Structures are given as structure tokens and as C-alpha cells.
Coordinates of C-alpha atoms in Angstrom, one line a residue:
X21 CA 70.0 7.7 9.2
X22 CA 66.7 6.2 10.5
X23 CA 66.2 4.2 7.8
X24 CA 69.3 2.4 7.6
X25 CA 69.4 1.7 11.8
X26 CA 66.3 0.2 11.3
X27 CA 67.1 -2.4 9.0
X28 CA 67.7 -5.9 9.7
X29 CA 70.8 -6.7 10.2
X30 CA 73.5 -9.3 11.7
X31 CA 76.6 -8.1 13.5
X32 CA 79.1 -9.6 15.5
X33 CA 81.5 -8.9 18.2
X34 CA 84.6 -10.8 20.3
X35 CA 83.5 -13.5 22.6
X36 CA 86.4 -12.4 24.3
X37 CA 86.3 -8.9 25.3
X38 CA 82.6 -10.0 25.8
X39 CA 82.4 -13.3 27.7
X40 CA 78.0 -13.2 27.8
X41 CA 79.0 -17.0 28.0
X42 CA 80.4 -17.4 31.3
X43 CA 78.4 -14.2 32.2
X44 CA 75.3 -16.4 32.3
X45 CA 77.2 -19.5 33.5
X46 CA 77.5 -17.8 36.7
X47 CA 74.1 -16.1 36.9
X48 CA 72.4 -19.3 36.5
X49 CA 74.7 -21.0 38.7
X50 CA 76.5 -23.1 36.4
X51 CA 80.0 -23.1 37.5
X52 CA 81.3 -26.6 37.7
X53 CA 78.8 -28.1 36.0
X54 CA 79.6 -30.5 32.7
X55 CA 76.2 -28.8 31.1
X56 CA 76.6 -26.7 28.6
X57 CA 74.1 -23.7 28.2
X58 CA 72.0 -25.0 25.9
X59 CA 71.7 -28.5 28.0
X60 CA 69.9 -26.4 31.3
X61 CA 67.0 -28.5 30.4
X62 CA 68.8 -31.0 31.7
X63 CA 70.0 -29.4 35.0
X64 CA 69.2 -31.9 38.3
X65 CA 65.7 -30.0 39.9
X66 CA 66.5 -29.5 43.5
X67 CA 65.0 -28.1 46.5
X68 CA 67.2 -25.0 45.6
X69 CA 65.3 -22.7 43.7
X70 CA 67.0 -21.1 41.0
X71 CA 68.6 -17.3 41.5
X72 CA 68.0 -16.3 38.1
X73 CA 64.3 -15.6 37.9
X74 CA 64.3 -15.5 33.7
X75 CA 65.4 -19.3 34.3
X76 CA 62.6 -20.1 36.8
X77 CA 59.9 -18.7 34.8
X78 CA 61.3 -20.5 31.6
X79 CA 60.3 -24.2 33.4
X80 CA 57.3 -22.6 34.9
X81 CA 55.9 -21.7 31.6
X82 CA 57.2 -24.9 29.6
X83 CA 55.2 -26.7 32.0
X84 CA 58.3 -28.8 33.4
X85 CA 57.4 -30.9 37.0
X86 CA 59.4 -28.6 39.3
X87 CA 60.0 -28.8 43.0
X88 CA 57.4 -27.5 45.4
X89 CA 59.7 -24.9 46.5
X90 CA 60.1 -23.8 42.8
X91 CA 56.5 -23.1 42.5
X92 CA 56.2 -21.1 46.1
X93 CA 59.3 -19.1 44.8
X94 CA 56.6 -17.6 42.3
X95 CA 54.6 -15.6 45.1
X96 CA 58.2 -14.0 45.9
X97 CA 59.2 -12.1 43.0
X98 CA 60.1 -9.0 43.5
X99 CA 62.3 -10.4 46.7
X100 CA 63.8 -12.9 44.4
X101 CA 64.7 -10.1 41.7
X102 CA 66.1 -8.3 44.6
X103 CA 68.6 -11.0 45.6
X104 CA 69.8 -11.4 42.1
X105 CA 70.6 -8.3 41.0
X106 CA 72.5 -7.8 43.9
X107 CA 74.7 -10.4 43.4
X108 CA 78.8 -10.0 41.7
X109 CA 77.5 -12.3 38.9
X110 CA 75.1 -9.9 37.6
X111 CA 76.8 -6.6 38.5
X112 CA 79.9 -8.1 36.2
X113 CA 77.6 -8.6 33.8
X114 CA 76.4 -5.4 34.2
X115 CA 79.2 -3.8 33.6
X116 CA 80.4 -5.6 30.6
X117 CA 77.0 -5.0 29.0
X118 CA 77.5 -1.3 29.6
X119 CA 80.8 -1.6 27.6
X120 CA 79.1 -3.8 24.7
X121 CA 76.5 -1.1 24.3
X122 CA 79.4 2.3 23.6
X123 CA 81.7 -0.4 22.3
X124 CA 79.9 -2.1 19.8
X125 CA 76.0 -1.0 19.5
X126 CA 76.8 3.0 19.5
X127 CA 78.9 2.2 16.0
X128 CA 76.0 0.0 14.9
X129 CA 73.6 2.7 15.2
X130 CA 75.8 5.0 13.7
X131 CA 74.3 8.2 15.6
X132 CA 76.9 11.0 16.8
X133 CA 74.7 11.4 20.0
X134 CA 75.0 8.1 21.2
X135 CA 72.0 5.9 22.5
X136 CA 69.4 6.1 24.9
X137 CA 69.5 2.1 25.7
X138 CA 67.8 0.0 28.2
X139 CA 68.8 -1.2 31.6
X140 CA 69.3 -3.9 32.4
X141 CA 68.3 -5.8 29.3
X142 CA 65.7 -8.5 29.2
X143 CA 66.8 -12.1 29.8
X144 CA 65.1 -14.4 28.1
X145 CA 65.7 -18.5 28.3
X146 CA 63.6 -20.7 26.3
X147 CA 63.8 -24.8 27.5
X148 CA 62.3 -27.8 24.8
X149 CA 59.0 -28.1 25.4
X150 CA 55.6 -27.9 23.3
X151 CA 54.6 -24.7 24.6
X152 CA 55.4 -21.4 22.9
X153 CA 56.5 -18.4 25.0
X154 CA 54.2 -15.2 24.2
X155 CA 52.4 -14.4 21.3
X156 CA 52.8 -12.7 18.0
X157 CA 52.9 -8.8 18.8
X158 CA 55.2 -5.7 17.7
X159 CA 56.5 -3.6 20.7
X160 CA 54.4 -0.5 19.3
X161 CA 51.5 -2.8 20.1
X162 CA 52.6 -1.8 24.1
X163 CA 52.5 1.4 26.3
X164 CA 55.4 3.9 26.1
X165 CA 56.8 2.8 23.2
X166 CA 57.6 5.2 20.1
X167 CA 58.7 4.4 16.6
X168 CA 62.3 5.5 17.3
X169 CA 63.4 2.6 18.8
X170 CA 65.6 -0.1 17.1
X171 CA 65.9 -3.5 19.0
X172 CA 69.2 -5.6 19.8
X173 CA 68.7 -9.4 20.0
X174 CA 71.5 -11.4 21.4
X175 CA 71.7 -15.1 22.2
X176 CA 73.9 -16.7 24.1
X177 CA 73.5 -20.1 22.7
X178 CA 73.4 -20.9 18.6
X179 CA 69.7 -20.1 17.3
X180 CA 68.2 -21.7 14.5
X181 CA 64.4 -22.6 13.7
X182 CA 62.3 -23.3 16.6
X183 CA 64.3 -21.9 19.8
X184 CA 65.0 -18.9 17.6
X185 CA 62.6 -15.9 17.1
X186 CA 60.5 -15.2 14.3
X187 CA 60.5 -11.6 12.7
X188 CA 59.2 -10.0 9.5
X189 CA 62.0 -8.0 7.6
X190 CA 60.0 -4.9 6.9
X191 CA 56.5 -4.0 8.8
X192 CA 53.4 -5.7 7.1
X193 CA 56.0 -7.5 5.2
X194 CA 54.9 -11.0 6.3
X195 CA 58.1 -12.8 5.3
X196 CA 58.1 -14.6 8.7
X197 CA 62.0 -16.0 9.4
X198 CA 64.0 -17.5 12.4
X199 CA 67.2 -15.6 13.0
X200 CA 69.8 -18.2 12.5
X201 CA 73.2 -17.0 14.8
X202 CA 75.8 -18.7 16.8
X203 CA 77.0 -17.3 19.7
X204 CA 79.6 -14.1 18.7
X205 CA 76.9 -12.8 16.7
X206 CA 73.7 -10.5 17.2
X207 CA 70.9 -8.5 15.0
X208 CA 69.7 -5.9 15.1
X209 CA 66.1 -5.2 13.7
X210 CA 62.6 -2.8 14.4
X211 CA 60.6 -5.0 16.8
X212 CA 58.4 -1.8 17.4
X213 CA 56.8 -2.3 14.1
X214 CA 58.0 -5.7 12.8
X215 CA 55.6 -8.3 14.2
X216 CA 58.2 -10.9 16.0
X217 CA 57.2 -14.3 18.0
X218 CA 58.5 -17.2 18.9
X219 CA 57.4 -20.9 18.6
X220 CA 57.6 -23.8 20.5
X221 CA 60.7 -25.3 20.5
X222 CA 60.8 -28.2 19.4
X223 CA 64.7 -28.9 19.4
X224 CA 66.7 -30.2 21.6
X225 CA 68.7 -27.2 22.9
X226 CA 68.0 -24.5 25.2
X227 CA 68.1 -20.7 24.0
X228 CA 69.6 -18.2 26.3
X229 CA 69.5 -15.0 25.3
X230 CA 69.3 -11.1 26.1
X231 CA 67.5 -8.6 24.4
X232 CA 67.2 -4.9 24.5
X233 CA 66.1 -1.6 22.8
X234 CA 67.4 1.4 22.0
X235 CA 67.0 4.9 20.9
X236 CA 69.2 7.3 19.0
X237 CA 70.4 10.0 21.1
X238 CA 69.6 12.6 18.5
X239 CA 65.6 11.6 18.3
X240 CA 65.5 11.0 21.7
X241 CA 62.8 13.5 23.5
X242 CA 62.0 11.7 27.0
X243 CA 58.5 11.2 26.3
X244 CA 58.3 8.9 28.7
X245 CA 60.4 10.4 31.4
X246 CA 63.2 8.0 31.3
X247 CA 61.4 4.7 30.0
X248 CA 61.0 2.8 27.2
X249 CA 58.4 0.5 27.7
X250 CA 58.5 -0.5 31.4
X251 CA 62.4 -0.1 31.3
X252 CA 64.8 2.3 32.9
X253 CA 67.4 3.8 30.1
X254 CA 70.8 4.9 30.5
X255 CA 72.5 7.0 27.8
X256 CA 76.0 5.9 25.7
X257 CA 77.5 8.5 23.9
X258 CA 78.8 8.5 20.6
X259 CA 82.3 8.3 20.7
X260 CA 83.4 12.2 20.9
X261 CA 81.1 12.8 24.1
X262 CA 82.2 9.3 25.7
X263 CA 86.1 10.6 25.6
X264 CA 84.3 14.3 26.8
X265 CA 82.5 12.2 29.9
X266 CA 85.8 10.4 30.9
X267 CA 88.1 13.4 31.3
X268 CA 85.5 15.0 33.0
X269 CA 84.9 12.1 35.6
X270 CA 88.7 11.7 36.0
X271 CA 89.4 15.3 36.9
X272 CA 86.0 15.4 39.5
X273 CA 86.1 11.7 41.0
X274 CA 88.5 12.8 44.1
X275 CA 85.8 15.7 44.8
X276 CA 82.8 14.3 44.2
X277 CA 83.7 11.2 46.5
X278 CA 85.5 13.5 49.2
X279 CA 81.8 14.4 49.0
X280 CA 83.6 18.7 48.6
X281 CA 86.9 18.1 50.9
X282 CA 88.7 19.8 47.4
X283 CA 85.8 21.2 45.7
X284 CA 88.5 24.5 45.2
X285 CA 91.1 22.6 43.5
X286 CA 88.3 22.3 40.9
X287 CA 90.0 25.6 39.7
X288 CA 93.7 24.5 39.7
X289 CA 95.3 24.6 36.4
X290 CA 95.5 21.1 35.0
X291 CA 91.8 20.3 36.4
X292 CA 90.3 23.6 35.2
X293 CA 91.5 22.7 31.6
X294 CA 90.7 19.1 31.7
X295 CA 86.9 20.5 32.7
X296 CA 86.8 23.4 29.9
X297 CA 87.9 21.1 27.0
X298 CA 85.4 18.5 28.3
X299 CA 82.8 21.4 28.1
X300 CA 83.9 22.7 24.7
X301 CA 83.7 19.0 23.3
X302 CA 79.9 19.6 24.1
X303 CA 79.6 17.4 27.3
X304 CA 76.7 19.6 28.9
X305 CA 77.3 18.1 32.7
X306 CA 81.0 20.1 32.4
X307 CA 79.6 23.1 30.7
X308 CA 77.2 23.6 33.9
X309 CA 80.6 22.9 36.5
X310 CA 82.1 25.6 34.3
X311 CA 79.4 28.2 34.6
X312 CA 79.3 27.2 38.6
X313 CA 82.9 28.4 39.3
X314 CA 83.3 30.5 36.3
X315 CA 86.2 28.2 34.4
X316 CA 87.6 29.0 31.4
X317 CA 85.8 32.3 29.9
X318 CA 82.6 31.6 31.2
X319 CA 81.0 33.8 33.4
X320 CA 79.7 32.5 37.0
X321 CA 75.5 31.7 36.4
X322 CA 74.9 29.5 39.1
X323 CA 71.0 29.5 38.5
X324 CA 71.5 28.6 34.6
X325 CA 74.3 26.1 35.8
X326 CA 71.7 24.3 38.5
X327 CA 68.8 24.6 35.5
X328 CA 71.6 22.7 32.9
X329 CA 72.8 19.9 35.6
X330 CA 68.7 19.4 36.4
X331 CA 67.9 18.5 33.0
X332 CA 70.4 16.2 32.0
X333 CA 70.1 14.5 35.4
X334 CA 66.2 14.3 34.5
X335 CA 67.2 12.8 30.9
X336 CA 69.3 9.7 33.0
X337 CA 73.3 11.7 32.6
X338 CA 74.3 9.8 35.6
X339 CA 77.6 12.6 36.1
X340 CA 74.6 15.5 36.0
X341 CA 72.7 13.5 38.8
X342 CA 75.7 12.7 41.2
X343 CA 77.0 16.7 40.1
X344 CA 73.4 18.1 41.1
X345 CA 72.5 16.4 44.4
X346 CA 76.5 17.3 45.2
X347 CA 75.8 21.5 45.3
X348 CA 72.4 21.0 46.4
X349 CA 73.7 19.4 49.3
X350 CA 76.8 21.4 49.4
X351 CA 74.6 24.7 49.6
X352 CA 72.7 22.7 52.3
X353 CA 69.4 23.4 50.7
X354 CA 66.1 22.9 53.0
X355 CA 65.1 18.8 53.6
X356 CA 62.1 19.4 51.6
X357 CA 64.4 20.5 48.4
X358 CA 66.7 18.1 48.6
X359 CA 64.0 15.3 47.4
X360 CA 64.7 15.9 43.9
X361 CA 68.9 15.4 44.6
X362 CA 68.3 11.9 46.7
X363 CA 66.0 11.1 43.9
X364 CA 68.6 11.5 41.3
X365 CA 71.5 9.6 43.4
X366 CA 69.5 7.0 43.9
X367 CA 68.8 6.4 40.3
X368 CA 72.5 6.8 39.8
X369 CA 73.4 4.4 42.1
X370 CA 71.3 1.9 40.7
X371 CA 73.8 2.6 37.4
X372 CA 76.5 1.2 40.4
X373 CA 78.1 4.6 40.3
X374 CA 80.4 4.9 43.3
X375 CA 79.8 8.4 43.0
X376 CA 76.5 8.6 43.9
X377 CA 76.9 6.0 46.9
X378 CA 79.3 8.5 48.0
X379 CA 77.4 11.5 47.7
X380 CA 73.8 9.9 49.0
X381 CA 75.8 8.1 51.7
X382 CA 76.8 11.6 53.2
X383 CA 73.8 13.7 52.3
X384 CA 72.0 10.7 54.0
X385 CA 74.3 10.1 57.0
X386 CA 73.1 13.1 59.1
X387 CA 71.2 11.6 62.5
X388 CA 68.3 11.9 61.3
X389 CA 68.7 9.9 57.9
X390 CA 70.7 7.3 59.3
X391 CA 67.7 5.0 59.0
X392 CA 67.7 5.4 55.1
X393 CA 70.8 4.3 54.4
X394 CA 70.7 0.6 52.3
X395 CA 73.0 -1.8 53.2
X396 CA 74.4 -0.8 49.5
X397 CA 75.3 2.6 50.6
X398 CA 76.6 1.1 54.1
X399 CA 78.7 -1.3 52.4
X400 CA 80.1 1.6 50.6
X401 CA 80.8 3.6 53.4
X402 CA 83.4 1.4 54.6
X403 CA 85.1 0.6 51.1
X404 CA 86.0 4.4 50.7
X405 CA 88.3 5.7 52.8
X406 CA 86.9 9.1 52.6
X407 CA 84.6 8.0 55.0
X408 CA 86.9 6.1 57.1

């Protein structure tokens, strides 16, 4: 129901099973510090430029005196993003925002698809100052965004009046109102044709937040080949295909990291079932294993099987991209095909799916690809003894 995930609405979920608290504590470097979140403002400036670049850019733009070596950190941007999101802090954080999103915003949404979602989300940290951040807009206002999409707003700190944002309930509504939420809580509204803003704020407290979009699996058409907006997606199933994508992953981990040592025990008993029920649950990724190796009472169609894994690796199925680039490799398909497969494992990889280091570290680790392995993919290499 589109019209019911669209409207405005405040949900909450355990600060426990969730920690976004100490999440951000240790992305902005906060550990042993007495300050609390909402005191950054008052964090010592050093020499030491902050890791976080959402935090950089929040004293930047608040026009706060910041060390010179704050300001020459700005010409460095994409090298700084590099360095943080390669750090534990945020890959935890990663991974308990992944588990948020099936957990607790698939439920909200209430489609039995699952979401299309971005990722990463957006961090967004707002210091006192007289300066507002942005300006009055509604995402629709932007390139490659559709009406589908239904926003998540989460802070990390209690919001209230002028360190909150401003959103209309309905479009063209003009009822104008600051989301007032402590932490434990989010809401959920349509920022792509609400108009939303924020003010200056005027309090005394920092707001740290995160914000994201989503799209409902069953509207979803990949307009804009993966993206909404100028962010990456991922896709979380609804609850049926999540428990169809886990019994499928258990039973083809082993293989897929042995990189084909057992790709024939695929058709052993116990894995051969696991795979067919997976694929009869509706999880495409297994339906196209099945027609590979003929499981259950499907015929062998390897072409309609390599056609089935290519499009759900194109519409972000992480299993379809590692499960592609694996036979494409396996079948040791010319350099000039095997683009598309790297392509997909990369992207994969990104998702920090083991997997697809795996895969790409071997498909990559003949002599003459040496040089394109990432210290990622090296790294990997000599945590899995498959490799050893």
C-alpha cells in the first residue's frame, strides 16, 4: 500500500540490538571522551583532522575557526572518504545498518518484496551555529529520483525545533513542523514530494543523524540502473525471500569461496534440497543454480540460467553477482567477456561480501591480473584458507 508507506510516521526500535550510538562514537573518534554526542561542538580542534568527513563539513559550513590543516583536508575528499570507509568503525556500522533495514524498515514498509534501499546512508551532523545547512527542496526536485521512494530519518541525538528538520505532512500541505524524537526512535515520511529543510540551529546541542531512501521491491523498475539519486542500492527482502537467500548462501558458501574445489557436491542430497526449496520459495539467484545443474525437476538451460543470474546481478542481488562472475570464470570465458563478471564482484565486494573477495581474488590472481588486485582483495587472500 503506497499510500500508507508514504505517510508520516514515527517508529521505534531497540537501542540495543542497534547501538547507532556507539556506532558514531567510534566513527567520529569519540571513544574516551567525557562528550556526549550532542556536545561535538565542543570537541578540542587539533591539528588532527577529523576521519569522519560528514563531521568536517558540519564546522566547515557552520563557519567555526578550524585548524589550517582542517581546511587543506577539503582539497582531499575523495582520499579522505576512502580512508574512512575502510575503517572497522564504519564497516560495523555497516553491517548493523544492513540488519536495521530487513529487521526493522522491511516490516515498516510492509512490502512482501522487500526494499530496494540505499548504501551507505547519508550522515548528516548539524553543530550550533547561525547558519542553516541547505535549503528548502523536495528530493523529486533532484536527478534520478522517482515518486516511489519513501525516506527514513534517523537521529542519533534527541531532535526538537531548530537542530531538527522541517517537513510538510502531505505535498503542498504547508504545515511546516520539526520532527521531535529522542534517540530509539525514527520517521519515516515522502521527502521526494514533501518539501523538507532545516534551520539554523540555534540550540545548544549537536544533531547527529543518518538518513536514507528507499523503494519498495514490488515498484521497483531500475530506472536508474542501480541508483537512487547519486546513491548505490542494495536490496532487503521481505521476510520469506530473506529466509530463501540464507539457506541458499549456507548450502553454496564452501563452493563459491573454494572458488569450484566442490562445485559437484552442489548435487549431493541435503545441498540439492536446501537449493530447490530456496528456488521454489521464489529466490530467483537459486532457481538459475537449479536450471545450471538440473536440480530438482528442472531441466539443465544453462543459457536461460546465465540470462536469470545477469539480471538480478544487474538489479544489485549481490548472491546473483558473486554466482555469475563464479561460471563465467569457471567456463573460463575470453578476458574481453569477463568485464561484465569483475564488474559485478566488485560491486559485491563493496557490499563486504566475502564471497566476492573470494571469487574476484582468483579470477584476478592469474599473472597477468596480479596488478589489480586491492589491498582489500589481498587482505582477503590470506584470511581464507582456501587460498592458503
Amino acid at each position: 500500500d503506497m499510500e500508507a508507506a508514504r505517510r508520516e510516521e514515527i517508529g521505534e526500535y531497540d537501542r540495543v540490538a542497534y547501538p547507532f550510538d556507539h556506532l558514531f562514537r567510534r566513527m567520529m573518534q569519540m571513544e574516551g571522551s567525557e562528550l556526549e554526542l550532542k556536545e561535538v561542538h565542543r570537541m578540542l580542534m587539533t591539528d588532527k583532522v577529523p576521519l569522519m568527513p560528514s563531521l568536517l563539513h558540519a564546522f566547515q559550513v557552520a563557519g567555526y575557526k578550524c585548524p589550517k590543516s582542517w581546511n587543506k583536508a577539503r582539497s582531499r575528499k575523495k582520499e579522505r572518504l576512502q580512508k574512512f570507509v575502510a575503517t572497522k568503525a564504519f564497516r560495523d556500522f555497516q553491517e548493523v545498518f544492513s540488519s536495521f533495514v530487513q529487521e526493522v524498515v522491511v516490516p515498516c514498509v510492509g512490502d512482501r518484496e522487500g526494499v530496494m534501499y540505499q548504501f551507505p546512508p547519508t550522515f548528516r551532523v548539524q553543530v550550533p551555529s547561525d547558519k542553516p545547512v541547505g535549503i528548502p527542496h523536495k528530493d523529486a526536485d533532484y536527478p534520478s529520483h522517482v515518486d516511489t521512494e519513501i525516506n527514513f530519518w534517523v537521529p542519533v541525538t534527541k531532535v526538537w525545533g531548530a537542530n531538527s528538520l522541517h517537513t510538510e505532512s502531505a505535498p503542498g500541505l504547508g504545515d511546516f513542523h520539526p520532527f521531535e524524537l529522542e534517540f530509539g526512535q525514527f520517521v519515516r515520511f515522502w521527502g521526494n514530494q514533501c518539501h523538507h529543510y532545516t534551520v539554523a540551529n540555534t540550540t545548544d546541542s549537536t544533531r547527529v543523524s543518518f538518513d536514507f531512501r528507499v523503494i519498495p521491491a514490488s515498484v521497483y523498475t531500475n530506472q536508474f540502473k542501480g541508483y537512487i539519486g547519486d546513491y548505490p542500492t542494495r536490496l532487503a527482502r521481505g521476510t520469506r525471500m530473506h529466509v530463501a537467500k540464507k539457506m541458499f548462501e549456507e548450502v553454496v558458501d564452501r563452493i563459491l569461496c573454494g572458488c569450484g574445489g566442490e562445485a559437484d557436491s552442489l548435487k549431493e542430497k541435503s545441498r540439492a534440497e536446501k537449493i530447490v526449496k530456496s528456488a521454489d520459495m521464489g529466490f530467483r539467484t537459486a532457481q538459475a543454480v537449479c536450471l545450471l545443474h538440473g536440480l530438482g525437476t528442472r531441466e539443465v538451460d544453462e543459457q536461460l540460467a546465465l540470462e536469470m543470474l545477469k539480471e538480478e546481478a544487474s538489479g544489485g542481488e549481490d548472491s546473483a553477482q558473486v554466482c555469475f562472475a563464479f561460471y563465467a570464470w569457471r567456463k573460463e570465458l575470453e578476458d574481453e567477456t569477463l568485464s561484465l563478471p569483475i564488474k559485478f564482484l566488485r560491486k559485491a565486494a563493496q557490499h563486504f561480501n566475502a564471497r566476492a573477495h573470494c571469487c574476484l581474488a582468483a579470477i584476478l590472481s592469474r599473472p597477468d591480473r596480479r596488478a589489480a588486485l586491492d589491498k582489500r582483495t589481498g587482505k582477503t587472500l590470506k584470511e581464507w584458507t582456501v587460498f592458503a
